[in-house]
Structure formats: C-alpha cells, structure tokens
Short mmCIF file of C-alpha atoms in Angstrom, two decimals:
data_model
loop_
_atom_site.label_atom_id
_atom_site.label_comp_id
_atom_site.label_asym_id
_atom_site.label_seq_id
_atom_site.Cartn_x
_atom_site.Cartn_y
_atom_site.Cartn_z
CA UNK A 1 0.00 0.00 0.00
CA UNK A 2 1.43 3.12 -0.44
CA UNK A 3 -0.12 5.15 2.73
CA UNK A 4 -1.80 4.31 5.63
CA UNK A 5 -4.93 6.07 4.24
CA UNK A 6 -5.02 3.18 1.68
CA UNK A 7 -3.80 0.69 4.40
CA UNK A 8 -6.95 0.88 6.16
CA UNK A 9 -9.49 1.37 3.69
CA UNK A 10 -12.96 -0.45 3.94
CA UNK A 11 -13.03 -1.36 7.53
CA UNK A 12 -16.48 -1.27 8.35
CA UNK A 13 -18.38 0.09 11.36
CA UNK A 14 -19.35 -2.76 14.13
CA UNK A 15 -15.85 -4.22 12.96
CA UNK A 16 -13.88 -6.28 15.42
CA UNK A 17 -10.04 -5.37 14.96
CA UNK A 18 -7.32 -6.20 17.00
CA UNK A 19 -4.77 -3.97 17.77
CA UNK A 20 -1.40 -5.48 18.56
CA UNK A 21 1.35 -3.88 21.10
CA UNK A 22 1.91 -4.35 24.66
CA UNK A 23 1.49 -0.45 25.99
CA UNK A 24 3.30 1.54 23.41
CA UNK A 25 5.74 -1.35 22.25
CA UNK A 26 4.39 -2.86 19.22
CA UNK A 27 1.93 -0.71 19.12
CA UNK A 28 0.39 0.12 15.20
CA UNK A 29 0.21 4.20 16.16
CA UNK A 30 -0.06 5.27 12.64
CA UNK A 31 -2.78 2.26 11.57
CA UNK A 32 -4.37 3.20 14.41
CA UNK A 33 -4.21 7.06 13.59
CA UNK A 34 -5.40 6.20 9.99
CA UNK A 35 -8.39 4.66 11.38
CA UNK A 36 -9.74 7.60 13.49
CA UNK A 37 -9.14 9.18 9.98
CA UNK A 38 -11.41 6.81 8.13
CA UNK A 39 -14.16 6.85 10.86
CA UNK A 40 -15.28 3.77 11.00
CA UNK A 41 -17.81 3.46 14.62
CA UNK A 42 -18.96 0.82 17.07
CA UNK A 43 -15.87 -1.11 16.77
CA UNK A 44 -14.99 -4.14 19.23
CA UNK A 45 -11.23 -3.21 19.80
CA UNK A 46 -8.84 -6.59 21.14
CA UNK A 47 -5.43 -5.10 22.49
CA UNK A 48 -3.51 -5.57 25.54
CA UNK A 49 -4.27 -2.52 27.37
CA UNK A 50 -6.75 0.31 26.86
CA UNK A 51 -4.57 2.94 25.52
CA UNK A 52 -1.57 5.73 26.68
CA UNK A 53 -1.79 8.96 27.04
CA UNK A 54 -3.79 10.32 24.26
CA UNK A 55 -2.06 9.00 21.35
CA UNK A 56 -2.62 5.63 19.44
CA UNK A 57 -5.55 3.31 20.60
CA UNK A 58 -6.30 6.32 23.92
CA UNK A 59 -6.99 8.92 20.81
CA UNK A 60 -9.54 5.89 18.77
CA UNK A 61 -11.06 5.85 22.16
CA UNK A 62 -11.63 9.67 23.00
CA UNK A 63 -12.91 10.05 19.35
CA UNK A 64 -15.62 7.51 20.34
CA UNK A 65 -15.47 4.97 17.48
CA UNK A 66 -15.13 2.19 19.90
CA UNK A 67 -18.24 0.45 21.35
CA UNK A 68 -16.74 -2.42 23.57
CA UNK A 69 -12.83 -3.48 24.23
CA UNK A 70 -11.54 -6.46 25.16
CA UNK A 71 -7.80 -6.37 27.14
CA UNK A 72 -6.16 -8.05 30.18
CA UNK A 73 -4.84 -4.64 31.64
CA UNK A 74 -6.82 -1.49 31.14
CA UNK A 75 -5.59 0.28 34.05
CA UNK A 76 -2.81 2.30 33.81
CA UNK A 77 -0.90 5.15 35.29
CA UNK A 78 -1.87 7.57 31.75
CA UNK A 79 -5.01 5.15 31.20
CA UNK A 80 -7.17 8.41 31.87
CA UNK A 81 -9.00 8.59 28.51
CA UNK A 82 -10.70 5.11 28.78
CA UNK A 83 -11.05 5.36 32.60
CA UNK A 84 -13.44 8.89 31.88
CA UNK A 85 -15.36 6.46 29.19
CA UNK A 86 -15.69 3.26 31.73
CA UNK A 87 -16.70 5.58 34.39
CA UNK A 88 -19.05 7.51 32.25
CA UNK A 89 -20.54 3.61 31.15
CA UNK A 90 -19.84 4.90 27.33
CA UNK A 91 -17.36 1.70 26.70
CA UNK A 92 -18.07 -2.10 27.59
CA UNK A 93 -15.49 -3.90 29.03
CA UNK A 94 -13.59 -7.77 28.73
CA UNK A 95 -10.95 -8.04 31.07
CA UNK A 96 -9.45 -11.16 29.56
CA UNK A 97 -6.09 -13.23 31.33
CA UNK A 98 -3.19 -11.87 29.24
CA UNK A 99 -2.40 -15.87 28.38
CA UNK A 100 -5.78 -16.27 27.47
CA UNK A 101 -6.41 -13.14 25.52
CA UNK A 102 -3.50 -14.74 23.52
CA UNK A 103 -4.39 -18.16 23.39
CA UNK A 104 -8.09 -17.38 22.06
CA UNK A 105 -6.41 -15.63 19.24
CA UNK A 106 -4.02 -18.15 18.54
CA UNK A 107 -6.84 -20.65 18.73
CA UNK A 108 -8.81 -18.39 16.18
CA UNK A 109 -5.79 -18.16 13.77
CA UNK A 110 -5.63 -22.27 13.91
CA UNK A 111 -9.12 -23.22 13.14
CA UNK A 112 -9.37 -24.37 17.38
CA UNK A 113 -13.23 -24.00 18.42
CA UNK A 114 -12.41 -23.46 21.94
CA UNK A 115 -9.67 -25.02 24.21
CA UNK A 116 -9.93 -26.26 28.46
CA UNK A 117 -7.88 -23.82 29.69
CA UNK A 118 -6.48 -24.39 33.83
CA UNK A 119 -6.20 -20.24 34.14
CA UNK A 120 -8.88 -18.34 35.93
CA UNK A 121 -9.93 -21.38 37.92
CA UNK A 122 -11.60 -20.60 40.74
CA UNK A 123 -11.46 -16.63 40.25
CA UNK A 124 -14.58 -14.06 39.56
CA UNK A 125 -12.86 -14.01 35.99
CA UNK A 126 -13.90 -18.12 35.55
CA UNK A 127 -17.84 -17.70 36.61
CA UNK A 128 -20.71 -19.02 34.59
CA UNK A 129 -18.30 -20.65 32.20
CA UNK A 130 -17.98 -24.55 31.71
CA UNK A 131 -15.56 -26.23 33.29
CA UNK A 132 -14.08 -29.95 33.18
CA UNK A 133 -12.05 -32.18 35.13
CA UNK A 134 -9.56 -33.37 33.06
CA UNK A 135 -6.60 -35.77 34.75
CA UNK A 136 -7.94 -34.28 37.98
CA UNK A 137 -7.31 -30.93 37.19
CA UNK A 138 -10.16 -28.35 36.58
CA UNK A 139 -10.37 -26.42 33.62
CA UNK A 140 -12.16 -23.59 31.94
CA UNK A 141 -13.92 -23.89 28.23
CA UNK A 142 -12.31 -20.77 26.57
CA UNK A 143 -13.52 -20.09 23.02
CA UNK A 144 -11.55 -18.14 20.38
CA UNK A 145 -11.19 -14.23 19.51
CA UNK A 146 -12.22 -14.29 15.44
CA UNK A 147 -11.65 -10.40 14.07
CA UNK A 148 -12.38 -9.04 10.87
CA UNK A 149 -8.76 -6.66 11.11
CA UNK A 150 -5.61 -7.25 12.57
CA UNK A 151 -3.16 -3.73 12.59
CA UNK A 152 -0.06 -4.97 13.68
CA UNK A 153 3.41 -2.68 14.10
CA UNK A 154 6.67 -4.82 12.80
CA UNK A 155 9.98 -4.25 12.15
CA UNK A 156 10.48 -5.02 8.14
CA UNK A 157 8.58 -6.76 5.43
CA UNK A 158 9.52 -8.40 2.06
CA UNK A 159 6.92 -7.70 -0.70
CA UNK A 160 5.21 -10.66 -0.26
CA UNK A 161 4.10 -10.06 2.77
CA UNK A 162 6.66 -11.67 4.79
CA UNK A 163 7.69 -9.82 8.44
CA UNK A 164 10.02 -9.98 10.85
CA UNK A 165 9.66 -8.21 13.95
CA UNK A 166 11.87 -5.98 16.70
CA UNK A 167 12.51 -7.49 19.99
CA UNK A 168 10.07 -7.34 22.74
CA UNK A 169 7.82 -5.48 20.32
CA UNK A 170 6.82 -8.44 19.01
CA UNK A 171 4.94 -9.56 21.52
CA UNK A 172 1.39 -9.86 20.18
CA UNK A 173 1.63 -9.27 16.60
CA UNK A 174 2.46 -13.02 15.04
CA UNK A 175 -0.58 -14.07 16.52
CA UNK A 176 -3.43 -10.96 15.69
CA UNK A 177 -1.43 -12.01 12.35
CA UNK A 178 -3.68 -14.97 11.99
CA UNK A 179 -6.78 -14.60 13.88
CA UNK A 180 -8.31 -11.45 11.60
CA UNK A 181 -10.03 -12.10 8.19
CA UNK A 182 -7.63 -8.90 6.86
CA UNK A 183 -4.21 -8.14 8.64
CA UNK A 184 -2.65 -4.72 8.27
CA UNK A 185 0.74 -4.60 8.94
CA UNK A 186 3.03 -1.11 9.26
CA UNK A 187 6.50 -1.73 9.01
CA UNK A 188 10.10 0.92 8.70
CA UNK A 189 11.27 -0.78 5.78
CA UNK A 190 10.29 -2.88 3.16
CA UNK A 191 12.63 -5.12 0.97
CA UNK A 192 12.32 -7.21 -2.17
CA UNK A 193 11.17 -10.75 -1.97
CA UNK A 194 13.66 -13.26 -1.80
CA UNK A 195 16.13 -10.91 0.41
CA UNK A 196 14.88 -12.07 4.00
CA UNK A 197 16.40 -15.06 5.45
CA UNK A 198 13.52 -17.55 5.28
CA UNK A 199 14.59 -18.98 8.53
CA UNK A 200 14.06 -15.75 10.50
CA UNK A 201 10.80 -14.81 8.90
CA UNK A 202 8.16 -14.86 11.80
CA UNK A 203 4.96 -14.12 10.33
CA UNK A 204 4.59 -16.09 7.08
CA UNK A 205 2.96 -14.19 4.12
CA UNK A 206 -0.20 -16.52 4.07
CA UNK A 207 -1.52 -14.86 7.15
CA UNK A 208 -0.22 -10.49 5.75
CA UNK A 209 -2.77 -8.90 3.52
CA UNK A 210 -1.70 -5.61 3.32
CA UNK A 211 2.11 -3.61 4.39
CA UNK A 212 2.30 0.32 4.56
CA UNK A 213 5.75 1.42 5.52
CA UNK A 214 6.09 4.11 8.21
CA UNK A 215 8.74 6.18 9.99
CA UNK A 216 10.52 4.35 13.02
CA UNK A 217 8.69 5.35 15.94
CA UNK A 218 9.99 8.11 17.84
CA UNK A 219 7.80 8.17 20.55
CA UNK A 220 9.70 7.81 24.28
CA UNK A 221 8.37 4.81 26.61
CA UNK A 222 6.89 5.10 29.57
CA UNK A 223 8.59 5.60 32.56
CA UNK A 224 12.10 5.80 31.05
CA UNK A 225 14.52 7.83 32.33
CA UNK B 1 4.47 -46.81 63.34
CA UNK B 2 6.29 -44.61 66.34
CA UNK B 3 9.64 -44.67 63.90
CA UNK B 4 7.58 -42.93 61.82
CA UNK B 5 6.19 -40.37 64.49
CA UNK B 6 9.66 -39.63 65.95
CA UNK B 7 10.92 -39.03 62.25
CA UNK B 8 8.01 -36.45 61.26
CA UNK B 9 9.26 -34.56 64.70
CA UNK B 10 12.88 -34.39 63.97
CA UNK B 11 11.96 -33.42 60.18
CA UNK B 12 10.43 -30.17 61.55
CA UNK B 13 13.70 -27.68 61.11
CA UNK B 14 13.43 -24.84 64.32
CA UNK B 15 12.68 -21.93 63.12
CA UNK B 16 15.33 -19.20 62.91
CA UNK B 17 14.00 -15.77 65.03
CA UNK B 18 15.49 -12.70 64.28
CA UNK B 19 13.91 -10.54 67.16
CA UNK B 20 16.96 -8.17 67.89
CA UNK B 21 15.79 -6.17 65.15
CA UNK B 22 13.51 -4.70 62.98
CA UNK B 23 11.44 -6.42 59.85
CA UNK B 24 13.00 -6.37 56.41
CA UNK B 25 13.54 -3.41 53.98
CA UNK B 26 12.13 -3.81 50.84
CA UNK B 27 15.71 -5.15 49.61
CA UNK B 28 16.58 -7.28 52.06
CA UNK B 29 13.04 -9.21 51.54
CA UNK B 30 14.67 -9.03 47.65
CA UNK B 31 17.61 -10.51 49.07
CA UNK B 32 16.39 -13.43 51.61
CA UNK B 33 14.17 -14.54 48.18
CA UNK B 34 17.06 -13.94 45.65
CA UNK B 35 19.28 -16.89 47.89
CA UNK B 36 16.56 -19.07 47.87
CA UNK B 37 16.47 -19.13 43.94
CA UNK B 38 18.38 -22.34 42.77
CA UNK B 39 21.23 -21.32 40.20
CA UNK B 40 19.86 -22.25 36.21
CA UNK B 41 16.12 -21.36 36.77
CA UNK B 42 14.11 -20.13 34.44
CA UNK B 43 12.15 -17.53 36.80
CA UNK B 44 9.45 -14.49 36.32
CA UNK B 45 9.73 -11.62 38.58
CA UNK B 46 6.29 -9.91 38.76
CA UNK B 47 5.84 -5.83 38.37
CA UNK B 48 6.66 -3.79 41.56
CA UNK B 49 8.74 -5.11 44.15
CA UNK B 50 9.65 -8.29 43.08
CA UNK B 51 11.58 -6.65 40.36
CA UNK B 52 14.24 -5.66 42.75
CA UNK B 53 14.87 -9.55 43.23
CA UNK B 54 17.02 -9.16 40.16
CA UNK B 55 19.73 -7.53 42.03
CA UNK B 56 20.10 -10.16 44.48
CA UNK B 57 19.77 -12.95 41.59
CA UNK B 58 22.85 -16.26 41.62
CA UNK B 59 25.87 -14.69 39.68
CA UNK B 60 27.40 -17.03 37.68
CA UNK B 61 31.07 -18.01 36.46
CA UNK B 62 31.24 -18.00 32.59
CA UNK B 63 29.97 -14.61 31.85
CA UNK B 64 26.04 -16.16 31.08
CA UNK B 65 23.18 -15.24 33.45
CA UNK B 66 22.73 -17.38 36.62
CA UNK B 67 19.25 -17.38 36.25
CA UNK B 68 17.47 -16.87 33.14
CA UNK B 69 14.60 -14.84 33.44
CA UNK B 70 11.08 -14.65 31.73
CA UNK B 71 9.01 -11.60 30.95
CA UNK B 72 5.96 -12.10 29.55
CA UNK B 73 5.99 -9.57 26.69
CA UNK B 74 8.10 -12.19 25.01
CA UNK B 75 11.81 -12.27 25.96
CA UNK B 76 13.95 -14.98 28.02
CA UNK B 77 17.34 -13.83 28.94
CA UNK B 78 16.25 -10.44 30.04
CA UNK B 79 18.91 -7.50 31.79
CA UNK B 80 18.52 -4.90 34.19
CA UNK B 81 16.78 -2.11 33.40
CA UNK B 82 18.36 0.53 30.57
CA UNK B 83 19.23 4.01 30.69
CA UNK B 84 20.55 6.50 28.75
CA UNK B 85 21.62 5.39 25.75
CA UNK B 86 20.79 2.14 25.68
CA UNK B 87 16.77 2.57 26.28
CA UNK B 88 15.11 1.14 23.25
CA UNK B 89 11.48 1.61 23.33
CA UNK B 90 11.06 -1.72 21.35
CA UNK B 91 12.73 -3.70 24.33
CA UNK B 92 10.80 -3.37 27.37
CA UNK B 93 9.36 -5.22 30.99
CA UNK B 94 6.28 -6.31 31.71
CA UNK B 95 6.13 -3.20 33.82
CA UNK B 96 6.66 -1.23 30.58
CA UNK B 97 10.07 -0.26 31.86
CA UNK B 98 13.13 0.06 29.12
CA UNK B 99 15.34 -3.08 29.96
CA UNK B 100 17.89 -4.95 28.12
CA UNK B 101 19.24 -8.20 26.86
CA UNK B 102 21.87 -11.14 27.97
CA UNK B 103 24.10 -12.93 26.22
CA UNK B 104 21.52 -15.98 25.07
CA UNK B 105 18.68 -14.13 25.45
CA UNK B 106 15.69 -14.97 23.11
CA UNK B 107 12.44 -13.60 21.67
CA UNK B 108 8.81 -15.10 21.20
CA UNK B 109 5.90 -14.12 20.75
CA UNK B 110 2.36 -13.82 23.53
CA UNK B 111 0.95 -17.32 22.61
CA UNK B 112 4.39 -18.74 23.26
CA UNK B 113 5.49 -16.32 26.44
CA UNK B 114 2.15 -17.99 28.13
CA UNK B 115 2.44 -21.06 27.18
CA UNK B 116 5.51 -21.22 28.87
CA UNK B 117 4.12 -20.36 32.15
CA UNK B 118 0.93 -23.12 31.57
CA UNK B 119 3.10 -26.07 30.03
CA UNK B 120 5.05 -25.89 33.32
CA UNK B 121 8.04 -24.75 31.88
CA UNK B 122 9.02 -21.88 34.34
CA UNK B 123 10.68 -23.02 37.58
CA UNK B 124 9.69 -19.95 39.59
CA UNK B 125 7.88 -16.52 39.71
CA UNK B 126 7.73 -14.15 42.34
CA UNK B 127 4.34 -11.95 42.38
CA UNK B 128 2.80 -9.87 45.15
CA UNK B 129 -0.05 -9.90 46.91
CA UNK B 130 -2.73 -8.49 48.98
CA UNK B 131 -3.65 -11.82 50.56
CA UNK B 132 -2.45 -15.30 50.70
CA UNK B 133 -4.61 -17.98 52.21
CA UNK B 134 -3.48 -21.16 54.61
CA UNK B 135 -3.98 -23.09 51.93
CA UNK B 136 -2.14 -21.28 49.05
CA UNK B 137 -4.79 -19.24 47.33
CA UNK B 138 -3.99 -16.36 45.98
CA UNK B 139 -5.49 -12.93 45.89
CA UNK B 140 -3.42 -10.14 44.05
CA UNK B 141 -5.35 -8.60 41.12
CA UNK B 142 -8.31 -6.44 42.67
CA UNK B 143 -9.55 -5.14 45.93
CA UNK B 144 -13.21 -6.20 45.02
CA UNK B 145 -14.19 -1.95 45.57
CA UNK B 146 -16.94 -0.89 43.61
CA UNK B 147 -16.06 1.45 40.80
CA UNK B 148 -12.50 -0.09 40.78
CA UNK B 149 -11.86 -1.11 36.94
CA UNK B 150 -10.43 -4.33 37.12
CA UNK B 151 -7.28 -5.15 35.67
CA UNK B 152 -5.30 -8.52 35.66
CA UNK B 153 -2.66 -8.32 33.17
CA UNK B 154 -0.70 -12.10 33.78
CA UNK B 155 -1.40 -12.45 37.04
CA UNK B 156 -3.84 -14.98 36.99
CA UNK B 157 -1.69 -17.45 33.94
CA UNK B 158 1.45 -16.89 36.28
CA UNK B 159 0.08 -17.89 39.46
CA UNK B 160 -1.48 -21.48 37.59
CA UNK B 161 1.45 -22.17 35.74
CA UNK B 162 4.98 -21.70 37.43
CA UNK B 163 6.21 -24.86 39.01
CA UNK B 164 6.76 -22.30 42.43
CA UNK B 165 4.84 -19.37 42.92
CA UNK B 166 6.57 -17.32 45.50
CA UNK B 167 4.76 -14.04 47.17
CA UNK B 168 6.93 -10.98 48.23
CA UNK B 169 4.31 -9.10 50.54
CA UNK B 170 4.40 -7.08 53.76
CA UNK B 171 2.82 -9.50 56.12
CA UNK B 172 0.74 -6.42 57.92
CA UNK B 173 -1.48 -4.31 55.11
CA UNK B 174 -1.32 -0.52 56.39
CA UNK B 175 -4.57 -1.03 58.51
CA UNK B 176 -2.55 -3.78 60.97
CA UNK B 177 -4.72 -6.40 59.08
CA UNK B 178 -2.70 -9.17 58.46
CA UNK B 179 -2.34 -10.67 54.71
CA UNK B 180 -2.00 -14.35 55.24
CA UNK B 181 -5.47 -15.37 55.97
CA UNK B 182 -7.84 -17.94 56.80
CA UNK B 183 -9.14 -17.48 53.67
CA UNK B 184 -8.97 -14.97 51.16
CA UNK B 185 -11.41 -12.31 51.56
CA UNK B 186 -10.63 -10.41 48.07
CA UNK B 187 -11.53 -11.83 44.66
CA UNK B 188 -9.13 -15.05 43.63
CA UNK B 189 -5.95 -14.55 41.33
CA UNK B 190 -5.95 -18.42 41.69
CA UNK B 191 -6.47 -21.63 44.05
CA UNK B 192 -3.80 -22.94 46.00
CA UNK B 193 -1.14 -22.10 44.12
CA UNK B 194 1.60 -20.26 46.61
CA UNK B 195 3.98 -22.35 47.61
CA UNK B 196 6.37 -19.51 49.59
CA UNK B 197 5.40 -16.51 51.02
CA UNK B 198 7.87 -14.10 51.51
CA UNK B 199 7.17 -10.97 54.13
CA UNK B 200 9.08 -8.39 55.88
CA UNK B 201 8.30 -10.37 59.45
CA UNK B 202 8.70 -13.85 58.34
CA UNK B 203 9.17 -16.64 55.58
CA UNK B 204 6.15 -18.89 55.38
CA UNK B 205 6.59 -22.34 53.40
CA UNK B 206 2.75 -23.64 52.01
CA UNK B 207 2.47 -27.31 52.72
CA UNK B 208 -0.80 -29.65 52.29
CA UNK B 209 -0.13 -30.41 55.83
CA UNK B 210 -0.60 -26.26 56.60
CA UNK B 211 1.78 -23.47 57.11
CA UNK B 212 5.19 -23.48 58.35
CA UNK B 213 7.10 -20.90 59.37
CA UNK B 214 10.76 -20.80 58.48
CA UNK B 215 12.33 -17.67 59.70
CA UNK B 216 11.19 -14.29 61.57
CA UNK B 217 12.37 -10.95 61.53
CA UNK B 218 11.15 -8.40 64.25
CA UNK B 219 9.24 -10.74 65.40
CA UNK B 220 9.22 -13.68 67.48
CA UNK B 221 6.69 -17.22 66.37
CA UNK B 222 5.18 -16.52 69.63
CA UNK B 223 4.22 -12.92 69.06
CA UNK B 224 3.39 -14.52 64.87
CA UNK B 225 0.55 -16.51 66.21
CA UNK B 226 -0.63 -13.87 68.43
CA UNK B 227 -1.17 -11.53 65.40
CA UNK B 228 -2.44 -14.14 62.78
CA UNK B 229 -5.46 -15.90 62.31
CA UNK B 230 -4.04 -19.11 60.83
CA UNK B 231 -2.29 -21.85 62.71
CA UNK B 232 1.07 -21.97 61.93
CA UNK B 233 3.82 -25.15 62.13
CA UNK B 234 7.27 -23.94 63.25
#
C-alpha cells in the first residue's frame, strides 16, 4: 500500500479489529491514527491494554469509534482517557487473562473451536463458564477471539508479505497475524522478496494482507529515564 | 508406626528468630528470596517489588546469566533495566520499563510467552499480593471496591502455571490487618497455588499439611501466632 490512508481502507463500522502492542511497544500508532481518519464506529477493539496517554488506541477511544474493548490490563498510570469512558458507562469492558487473551487468538488463527484452559480457575474471571475435570485438574472452556482486522506494528517486510519483527515489540503481533479475516501490517522498511532469510521470517505471508511502511517510531516509553 | 512419628518430629527444622531487630527493607526481603532461587532457573519476577529480586539474583562463572529470566511480553534472557543510551522503546518489561538483553537471550511471541508459564516450563515466579490464604490461594489482582476497573494483566496465567509461585508481601497491610489469611477475603488470582510466602516479618513455606514458618524478623513465632489468624507449624 502506499499510505496508511489506503492501508486501512474499507473497515467497516461494528468491525472487530485487533490492535497489537503491549502499551506503546508494538503498538500500530499510525494504523491506528489512519483509522480515526477513516471513521469507521462501534468497533470491538482486542489489544492488551486500553490505551496511553492520548495518542494511538487512547486517541480511537476519545474520538468515540469504539463500542466495547476487550484487554487483560486497562488500568494504567496515563489510562485516563478510557477510565473517563468506563466511568461515564460509554465503553463495555472484557478483562481477559493476558495468556488467554492470547491463546483465544491463537486458537482463532488455527481453526481451534475453543480449548480447556487451567487459568482463571476458581477466580470471579472463571464464573458461569464450563468447566471440566480433566486428569484431575479443573479447567475452563475458553472459546476463540475471530476479528475481521488485525493492525499490527513490525519491524520489516519483504513484498510478499513476509515480516520480521523488533525485539520485545513483538509480543502480540504473530498471533493478531492470523486470527483477523484482513491483517494490516506497518513496518520501517520494506525489501524485495527473496532478500529475507527464510529462517528468521516470523509471520509467514499466508496470514499479511496488506504492508504500509512508516517512519521508526519516535515516541519515548513510559517511565524511562 | 512410632519410627515414623519420631521421624516427622525431627523433620520439623526450628525456626530461625530474628527478634533483635527490625522487619526487612524492601531489599533485604529481595535478598532473603534472591538466595533461595536455585542457580539455572528459568524464573518471572512480577511488576513492583519483586523486580528488585534481580539484584540479588545467583551470579554465575562463565559470563552467562545465573538465572534466566522470563518476561511475559516475550523475551527470556532479560537485563537490568536501561538508561541512557541504551533505552530502546522496542525492548521493554512487563512493567513497561526500558530493559535490556543477555548474552543468550531470546524472543517469542504472547501465545508462546504464556504457554511457557501453563506447560510448566518456568521453575519460579515471584508476584505480590494483597492476601495469601493457609492453603495457598492467591489474591493479588483487585480489591473487590466498587467502581475499581479491574485489571489482571498475567497475574492470573502466572500464578497457575509456574512450578513455584513465590509471594513478596508485607505480612501487615497498612490497617494492621494481616495478609496471610484464613481465607482470602478479596476476589481469587488463583487456588492454592503459593507455595512460599515471603514478608518483611517472616518466611512462610505452604504445605498440604498447613503453614510453616521458616524464619522471623522483628518478630518472634510466639508474638506470629498472636497476630495471625491461621495456625502456623514452626
């Protein structure tokens, strides 16, 4: 694609889209910014946390194109824009195990229809949901988080749609890769096919529908000093 | 059968009372639970306090980490915390915090990072804790307050799936109210999962046959079971 405009064309209102990152590390900022652009409203949102500050996923929020979000940890110390919505009852909220929030997309991405899970056992987080004894363990029925968009933030991409990612800022992104019908992926640099070593690639083409190349972030992370 | 009596009393180690002083800073809790971490574990040290733990971590003798530790954004292998220079905003803690890499350190993704912790994988991690019950359950992720938005991040995939789930607590909260309970009173991170609990005052060690005391600081067992609700073995 050759802007982010482009990138995220066609995502429809009452879309579910995941939005990879864990705070602002891996975090699709200019997808994201592209899709406040485009408008789309009443979207599910799947991410990690709830947003920073009042850039990235915080700024979809405040611009109140998101209906309900799903994330393991929306509470943070510059969480303020989606605390005023919870408060204000103008946002449902999942609060999903981080493993699980993972594993349901994995188990999306795989063709799983829902897995026994042992996390949650026991816990507020675990009631009205099936459980079984399995080897005499309990565990819960978890069922799997299908999207119709994935925006994922990587490090470099072939042409094919082949991407390698950065460090810890991989964290979510190989696996939003496969669980959305459409995945969006911004990366700093894009190379010919045939130039990345095939052994390092991470997310295979078959799950990439669309690259936009961006700037290297220059944002600062939280609490450095 | 009295063998067998005799040998379950001489099994039961004294416990060590430090009551010429005062309880334990906040690094010399790090410290007592940094010994007590075997050399070539693969261990998770939860957000806040426990973090400190990696100052007080087994050095080892070839240059390689003595303990190879697990965040679970995705990294094994992980360093002290970066500054200056070397703060990369694409290499951070589960805290969010700019850290950086050991020699043999490698990268994964979520799916993987938890399934670590679930396959039984990682040897230790060391999370805190509002409450920890006599028989190892766990409460750490929300004060049950109305209006509070919850929040559980790992918490609840950690304390199911490390091999040892250690606490590092205060053993008083700020109200006097002791934190290792009959039972919990807050909502459940998990169910009977803490095998240690480490606290300024004293060590406790979570056994099916109930909770032993190892070691006190400040404190003498005597003055322990005075204070807590929950019989203890020591």
């Amino acid at each position: 694609m050759e802007s982010v405009d482009e990138a995220v064309a066609g995502i429809e209102d009452s879309s579910t889209v995941l939005i990879g990152g864990f705070g602002l590390a891996g975090m699709p900022s200019e997808l994201v910014d592209g899709l406040i652009r485009h408008g789309a409203k009443d979207l599910t949102i799947v991410s990690n946390n709830a947003g920073n500050g009042e850039v990235g996923l915080a700024a979809l929020l405040k611009a109140g194109q998101v209906r309900k979000i799903l994330c393991s940890f929306p509470r943070q110390a510059d969480s303020y824009v989606f605390d005023e919505l919870y408060r204000a009852g103008k946002i449902e909220l999942e609060v999903v195990p981080q493993g699980n929030l993972a594993e349901r997309m994995r188990a999306a991405g795989a063709g799983i229809g829902g897995f026994y899970c042992p996390t949650a056992v026991g816990t507020p987080l675990a009631e009205g949901k099936e459980t079984r004894e399995i080897d005499g363990r309990t565990y819960v029925l978890e069922y799997p988080i299908k999207a119709d968009y994935a925006l994922v933030s990587a490090y470099r991409a072939d042409t094919l749609g082949n991407v390698v990612y950065r460090k810890t800022a991989r964290n979510f992104g190989p696996v939003m890769a496969t669980a959305a019908r459409t995945t969006i992926v911004q990366v700093n640099e894009v190379v010919p096919a045939g130039t990345l070593d095939p052994e390092s690639v991470v997310t295979p083409s078959i799950y990439v529908d669309r690259i936009v190349r961006v700037d290297a972030r220059k944002y600062t992370v939280e609490g450095a000093r | 059968m009295t063998a067998r009596s005799s040998a379950s009393t001489a099994s039961s180690a004294a416990v060590t009372e430090h009551a010429d002083r005062g309880p334990l800073s906040t690094d010399e809790l790090a410290a007592v639970i940094g010994r007590d971490i075997p050399p070539g574990s693969y261990v998770n040290l939860g957000i806040g306090q426990p973090t400190k733990i990696a100052d007080h971590l087994p050095a080892s003798e070839d240059g390689l980490p003595g303990v190879i530790l697990h965040t679970e954004n995705g990294m094994l292998g992980m360093g002290p915390a970066a500054h200056g220079d070397d703060i990369d905003p694409d290499l951070t803690n589960a805290g969010k915090v700019p850290v950086t890499e050991l020699p043999g350190a490698a990268y994964f993704h979520h799916a993987d990072a938890f399934a670590m912790m679930r396959g039984g994988h990682l040897d230790v991690c060391v999370l805190g804790a509002f409450q920890v019950a006599a028989n190892g359950d766990l409460a750490n992720w929300s004060t049950g307050k109305p209006g509070a938005i919850p929040a559980v991040g790992g918490a609840m995939d950690l304390a199911i799936g490390a091999k040892d789930v250690y606490v590092m607590m205060t053993l008083f909260a700020k109200d006097g109210s002791p934190k290792i309970v009959p039972s919990c009173t807050y909502p459940l991170t998990g169910v009977g999962c803490v095998s240690r609990a480490y606290t300024d005052h004293a060590t406790f060690d979570i056994q099916p046959d109930g909770v032993h005391v190892l070691e006190t600081w400040g404190i003498t067992l005597a003055e322990l079971r005075e204070r807590l609700s929950v019989d203890l073995i020591g």
